XYZ file of C-alpha atoms in Angstrom:
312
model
C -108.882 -50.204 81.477
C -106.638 -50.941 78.381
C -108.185 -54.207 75.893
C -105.983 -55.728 73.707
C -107.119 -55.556 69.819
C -108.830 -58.654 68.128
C -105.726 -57.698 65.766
C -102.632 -55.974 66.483
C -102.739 -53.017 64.618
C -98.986 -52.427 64.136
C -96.807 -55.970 63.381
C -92.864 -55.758 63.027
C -91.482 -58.529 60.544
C -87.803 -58.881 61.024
C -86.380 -59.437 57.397
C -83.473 -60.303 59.235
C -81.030 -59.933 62.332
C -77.668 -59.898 60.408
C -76.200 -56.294 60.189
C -73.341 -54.985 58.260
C -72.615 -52.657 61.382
C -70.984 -53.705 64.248
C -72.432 -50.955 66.894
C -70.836 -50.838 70.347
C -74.235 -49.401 71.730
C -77.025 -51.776 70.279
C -77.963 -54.708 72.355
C -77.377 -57.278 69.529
C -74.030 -58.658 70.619
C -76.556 -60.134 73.463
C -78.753 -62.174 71.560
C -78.360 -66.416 71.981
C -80.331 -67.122 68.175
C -78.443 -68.063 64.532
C -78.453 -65.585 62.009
C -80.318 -65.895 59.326
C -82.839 -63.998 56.584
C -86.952 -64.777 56.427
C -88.049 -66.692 53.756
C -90.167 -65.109 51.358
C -92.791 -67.614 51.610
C -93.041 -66.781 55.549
C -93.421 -62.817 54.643
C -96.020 -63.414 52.322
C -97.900 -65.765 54.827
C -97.893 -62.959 57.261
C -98.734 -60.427 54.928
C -101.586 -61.855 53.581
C -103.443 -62.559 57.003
C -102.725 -59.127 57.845
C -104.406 -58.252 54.490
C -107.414 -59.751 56.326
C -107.223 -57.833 59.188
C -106.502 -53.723 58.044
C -105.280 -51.448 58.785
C -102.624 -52.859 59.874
C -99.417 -50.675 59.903
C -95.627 -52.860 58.619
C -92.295 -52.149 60.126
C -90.321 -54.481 57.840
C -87.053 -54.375 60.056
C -85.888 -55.345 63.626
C -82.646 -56.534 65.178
C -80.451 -56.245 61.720
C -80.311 -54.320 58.644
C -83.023 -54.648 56.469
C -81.232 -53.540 53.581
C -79.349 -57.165 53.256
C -82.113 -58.957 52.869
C -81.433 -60.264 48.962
C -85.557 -59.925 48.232
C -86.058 -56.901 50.261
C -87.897 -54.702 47.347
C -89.726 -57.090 46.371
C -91.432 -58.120 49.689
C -92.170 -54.073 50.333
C -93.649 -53.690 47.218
C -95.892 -57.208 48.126
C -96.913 -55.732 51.631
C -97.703 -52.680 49.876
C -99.919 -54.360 46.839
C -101.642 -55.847 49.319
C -102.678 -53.065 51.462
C -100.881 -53.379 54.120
C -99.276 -50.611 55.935
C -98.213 -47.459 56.536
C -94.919 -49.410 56.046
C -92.676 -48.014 58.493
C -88.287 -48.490 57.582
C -85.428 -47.930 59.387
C -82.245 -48.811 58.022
C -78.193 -47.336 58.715
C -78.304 -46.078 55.000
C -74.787 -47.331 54.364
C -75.704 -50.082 51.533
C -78.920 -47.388 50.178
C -76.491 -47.111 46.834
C -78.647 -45.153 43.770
C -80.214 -48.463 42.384
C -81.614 -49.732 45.979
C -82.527 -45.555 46.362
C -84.150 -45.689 43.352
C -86.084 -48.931 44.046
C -87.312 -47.815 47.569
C -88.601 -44.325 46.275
C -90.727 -46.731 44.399
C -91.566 -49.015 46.232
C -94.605 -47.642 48.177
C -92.524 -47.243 51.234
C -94.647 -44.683 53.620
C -91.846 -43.443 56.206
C -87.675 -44.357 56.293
C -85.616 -43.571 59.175
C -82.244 -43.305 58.741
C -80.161 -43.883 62.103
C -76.952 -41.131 61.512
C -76.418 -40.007 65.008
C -74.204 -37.073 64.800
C -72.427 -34.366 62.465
C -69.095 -35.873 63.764
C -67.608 -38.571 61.247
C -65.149 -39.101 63.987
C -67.257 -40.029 66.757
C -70.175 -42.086 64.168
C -67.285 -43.651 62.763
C -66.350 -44.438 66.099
C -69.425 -45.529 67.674
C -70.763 -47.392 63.909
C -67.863 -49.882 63.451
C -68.079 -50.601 59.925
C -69.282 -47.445 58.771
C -68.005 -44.758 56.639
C -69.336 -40.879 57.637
C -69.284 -39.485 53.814
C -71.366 -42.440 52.250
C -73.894 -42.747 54.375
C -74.772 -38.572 54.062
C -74.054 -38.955 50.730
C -76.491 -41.742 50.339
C -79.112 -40.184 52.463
C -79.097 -36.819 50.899
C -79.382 -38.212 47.305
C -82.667 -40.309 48.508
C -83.663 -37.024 49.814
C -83.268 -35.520 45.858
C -84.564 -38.697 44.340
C -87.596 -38.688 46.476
C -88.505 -34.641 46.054
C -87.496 -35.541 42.736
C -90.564 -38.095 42.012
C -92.886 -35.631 43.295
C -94.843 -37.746 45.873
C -94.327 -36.282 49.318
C -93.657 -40.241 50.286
C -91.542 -41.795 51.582
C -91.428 -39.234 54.345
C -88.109 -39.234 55.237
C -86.522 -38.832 58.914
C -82.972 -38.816 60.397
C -82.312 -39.793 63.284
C -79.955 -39.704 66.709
C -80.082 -41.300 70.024
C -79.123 -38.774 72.989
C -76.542 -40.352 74.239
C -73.645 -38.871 76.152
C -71.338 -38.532 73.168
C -73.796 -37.548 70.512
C -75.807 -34.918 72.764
C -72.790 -32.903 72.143
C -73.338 -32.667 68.800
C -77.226 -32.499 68.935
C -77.711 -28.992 67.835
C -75.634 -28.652 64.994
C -77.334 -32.269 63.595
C -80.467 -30.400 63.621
C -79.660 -27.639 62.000
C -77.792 -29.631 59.272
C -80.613 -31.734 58.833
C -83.448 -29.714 59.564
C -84.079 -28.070 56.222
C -83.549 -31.840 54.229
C -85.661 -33.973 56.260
C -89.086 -33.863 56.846
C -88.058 -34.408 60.657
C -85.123 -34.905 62.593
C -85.654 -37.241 65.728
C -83.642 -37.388 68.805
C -84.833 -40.370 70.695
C -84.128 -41.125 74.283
C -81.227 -43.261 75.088
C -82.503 -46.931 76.095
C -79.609 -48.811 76.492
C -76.033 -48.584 77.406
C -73.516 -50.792 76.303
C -76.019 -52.911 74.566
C -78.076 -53.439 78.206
C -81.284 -51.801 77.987
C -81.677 -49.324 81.120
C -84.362 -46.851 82.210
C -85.462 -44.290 80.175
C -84.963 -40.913 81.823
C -88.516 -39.019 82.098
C -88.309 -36.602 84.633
C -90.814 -35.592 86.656
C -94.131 -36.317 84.638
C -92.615 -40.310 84.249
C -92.207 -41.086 88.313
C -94.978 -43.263 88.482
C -94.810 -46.047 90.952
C -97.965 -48.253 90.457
C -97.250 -50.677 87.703
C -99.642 -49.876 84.782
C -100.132 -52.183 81.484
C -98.016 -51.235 78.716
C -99.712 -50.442 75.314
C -97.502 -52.963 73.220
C -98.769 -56.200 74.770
C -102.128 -55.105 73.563
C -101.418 -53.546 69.725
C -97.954 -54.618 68.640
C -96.973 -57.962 67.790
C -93.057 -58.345 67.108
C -91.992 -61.629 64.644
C -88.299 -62.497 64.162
C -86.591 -63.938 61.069
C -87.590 -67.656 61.403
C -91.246 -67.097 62.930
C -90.749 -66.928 66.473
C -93.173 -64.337 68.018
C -91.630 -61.506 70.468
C -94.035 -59.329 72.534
C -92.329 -55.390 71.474
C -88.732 -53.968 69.890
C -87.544 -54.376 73.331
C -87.936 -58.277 73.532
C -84.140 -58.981 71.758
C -83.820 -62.114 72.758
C -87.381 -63.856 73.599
C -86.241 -66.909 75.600
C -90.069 -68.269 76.908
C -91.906 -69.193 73.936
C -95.391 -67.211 72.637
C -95.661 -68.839 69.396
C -94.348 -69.443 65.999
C -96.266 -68.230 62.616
C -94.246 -71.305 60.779
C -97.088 -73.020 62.615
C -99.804 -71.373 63.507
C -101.951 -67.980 62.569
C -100.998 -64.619 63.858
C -104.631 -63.934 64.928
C -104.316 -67.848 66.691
C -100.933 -66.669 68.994
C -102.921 -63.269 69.387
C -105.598 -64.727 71.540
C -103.320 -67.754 72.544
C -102.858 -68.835 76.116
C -99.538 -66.806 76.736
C -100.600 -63.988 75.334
C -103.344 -63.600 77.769
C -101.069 -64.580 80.901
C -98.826 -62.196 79.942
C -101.583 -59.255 79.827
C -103.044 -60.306 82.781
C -99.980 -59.902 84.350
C -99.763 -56.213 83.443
C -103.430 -55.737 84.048
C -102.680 -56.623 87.509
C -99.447 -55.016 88.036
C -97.658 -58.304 88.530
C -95.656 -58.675 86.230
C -93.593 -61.340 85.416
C -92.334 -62.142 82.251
C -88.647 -61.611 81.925
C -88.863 -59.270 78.877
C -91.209 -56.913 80.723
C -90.509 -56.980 84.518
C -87.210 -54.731 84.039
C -88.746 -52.214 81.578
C -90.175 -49.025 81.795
C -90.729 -48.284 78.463
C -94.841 -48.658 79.607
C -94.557 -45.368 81.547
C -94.260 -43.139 78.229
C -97.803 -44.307 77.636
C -99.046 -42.211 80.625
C -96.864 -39.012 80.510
C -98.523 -36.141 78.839
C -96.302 -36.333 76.043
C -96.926 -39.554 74.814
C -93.833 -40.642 73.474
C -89.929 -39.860 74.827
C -87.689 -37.254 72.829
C -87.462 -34.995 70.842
C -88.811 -34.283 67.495
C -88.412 -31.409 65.124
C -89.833 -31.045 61.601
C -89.211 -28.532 58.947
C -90.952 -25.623 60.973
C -88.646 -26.212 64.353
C -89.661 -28.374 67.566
C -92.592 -29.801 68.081
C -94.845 -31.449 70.717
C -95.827 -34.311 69.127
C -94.500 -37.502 67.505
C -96.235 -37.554 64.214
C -96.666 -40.612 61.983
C -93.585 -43.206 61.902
C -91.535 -45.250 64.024
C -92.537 -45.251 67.374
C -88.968 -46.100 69.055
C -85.269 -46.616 68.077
């Protein structure tokens, strides 16, 4: 029977959920809240009660780019003072110009992900309104340089590509290009289509019919720009309250009442709450696998998914 943690062991803090892309494919145009950017104090209250609680891995973005957050070195290199991670980054690379590429190499940054999609500047142009093909590879393979370059091994770096309909045709040759540059290349399973999230296509080990408790409600906590708490990085738009860390502790909401209704519900297979009745993101938790995709590091496929971001 799956227990939740006395601390979730993996917390995302949304830096914010404005984005410099404007992505046909991502389910942002759906969400009801204001834009807006976390305040520093707010990060640092969060960080330092997970100080108290490690390990406790960081993933310092959610529903936006990270990269436009105006103090965003400066709280990574906080989180990671503190102790806290491995810190876990995705970001679009478009605004990783060679200061910011500089800054994150030293930042203490454990793992970036950089979302590029395809080896088409057509079709990522296409699909990443906003975005310019050239700048972003050029930007990613210079953080690439800069990183070997310090002579850490960290951040290890990944890039990144959702198999969607229109960038499955492509899906080979992005490999290969990226293959030898990356430490990993990572084609994750599509979960959404036109910005709805859907089901996640797991053949014949993921046909399971009985309801079983997904991992997240029980290890992840998920906290948006102004403090509102979200149960996973599918919960885009949490509409029935768990708690705020403006005014309360993370460990408090943990064990709070709603927490606990909402894992009874999975512990009972009756599940309720709006974010989690449609999913079926719970299901790669019990396939042999582990985890849904593909992931290849410098060697060629392999069966695992390795430290870093769990999920697009």
């Amino acid at each position: 029977m799956m227990t939740p943690l006395d601390f979730p062991n993996r917390i995302t803090l949304e830096l914010t959920n404005a984005c410099n892309l404007s992505c046909g494919f991502c389910p942002r145009h759906l969400m009801e809240k204001n834009l807006g950017y976390m305040d520093e104090e707010l990060f640092i209250k969060a960080i330092d009660e997970m100080a108290e609680n490690l390990p406790v891995a960081l993933v310092p973005f959610f529903r936006g780019e990270p990269l436009l957050h105006p103090k965003f070195l400066r709280l990574i290199k906080y989180a990671k003072e503190r102790g806290v991670g491995p810190i876990q980054l995705t970001t679009n690379g478009m605004l990783l110009d060679e200061e910011k590429a500089a800054g994150l190499v030293d930042s203490g940054v454990d793992f970036v992900s950089f979302s590029l999609d395809t080896v088409d500047a057509e079709e990522y142009e296409k699909n990443r309104p906003g975005a310019n093909y050239e700048r972003v590879t050029a930007n990613v393979e210079r953080f690439i340089k800069m990183r070997n370059a310090a002579g850490r091994g960290a951040p290890q770096v990944q890039v990144s590509s959702v198999a969607t309909e229109i960038f499955r045709k492509s899906k080979a040759e992005f490999v290969e290009k990226w293959i030898g540059k990356a430490d990993r290349v990572r084609i994750y399973a599509e979960h959404s289509k036109d910005g709805r999230f859907g089901s996640l296509e797991l053949g014949a080990s993921g046909s399971l019919q009985e309801r079983l408790p997904c991992k997240k409600v029980m290890t992840d906590m998920v906290i948006y720009w102004d403090g509102d708490v979200a149960l996973c990085n599918h919960d885009w738009d949490r509409q029935l309250p768990v708690g705020n860390i403006q005014f309360d502790s993370i460990r408090r909401i943990w064990h709070g009442a709603r927490y606990q209704q909402i894992r009874e519900e999975h512990t009972s297979g009756k599940v309720q709450d709006a974010t989690c009745s449609g999913c079926d993101h719970w299901k790669m938790y019990y396939i042999p696998e582990g985890f849904v995709g593909e992931v290849y590091d410098g060697v060629g496929k392999t069966g695992t998914s390795g430290a870093g971001v769990e999920e697009a």
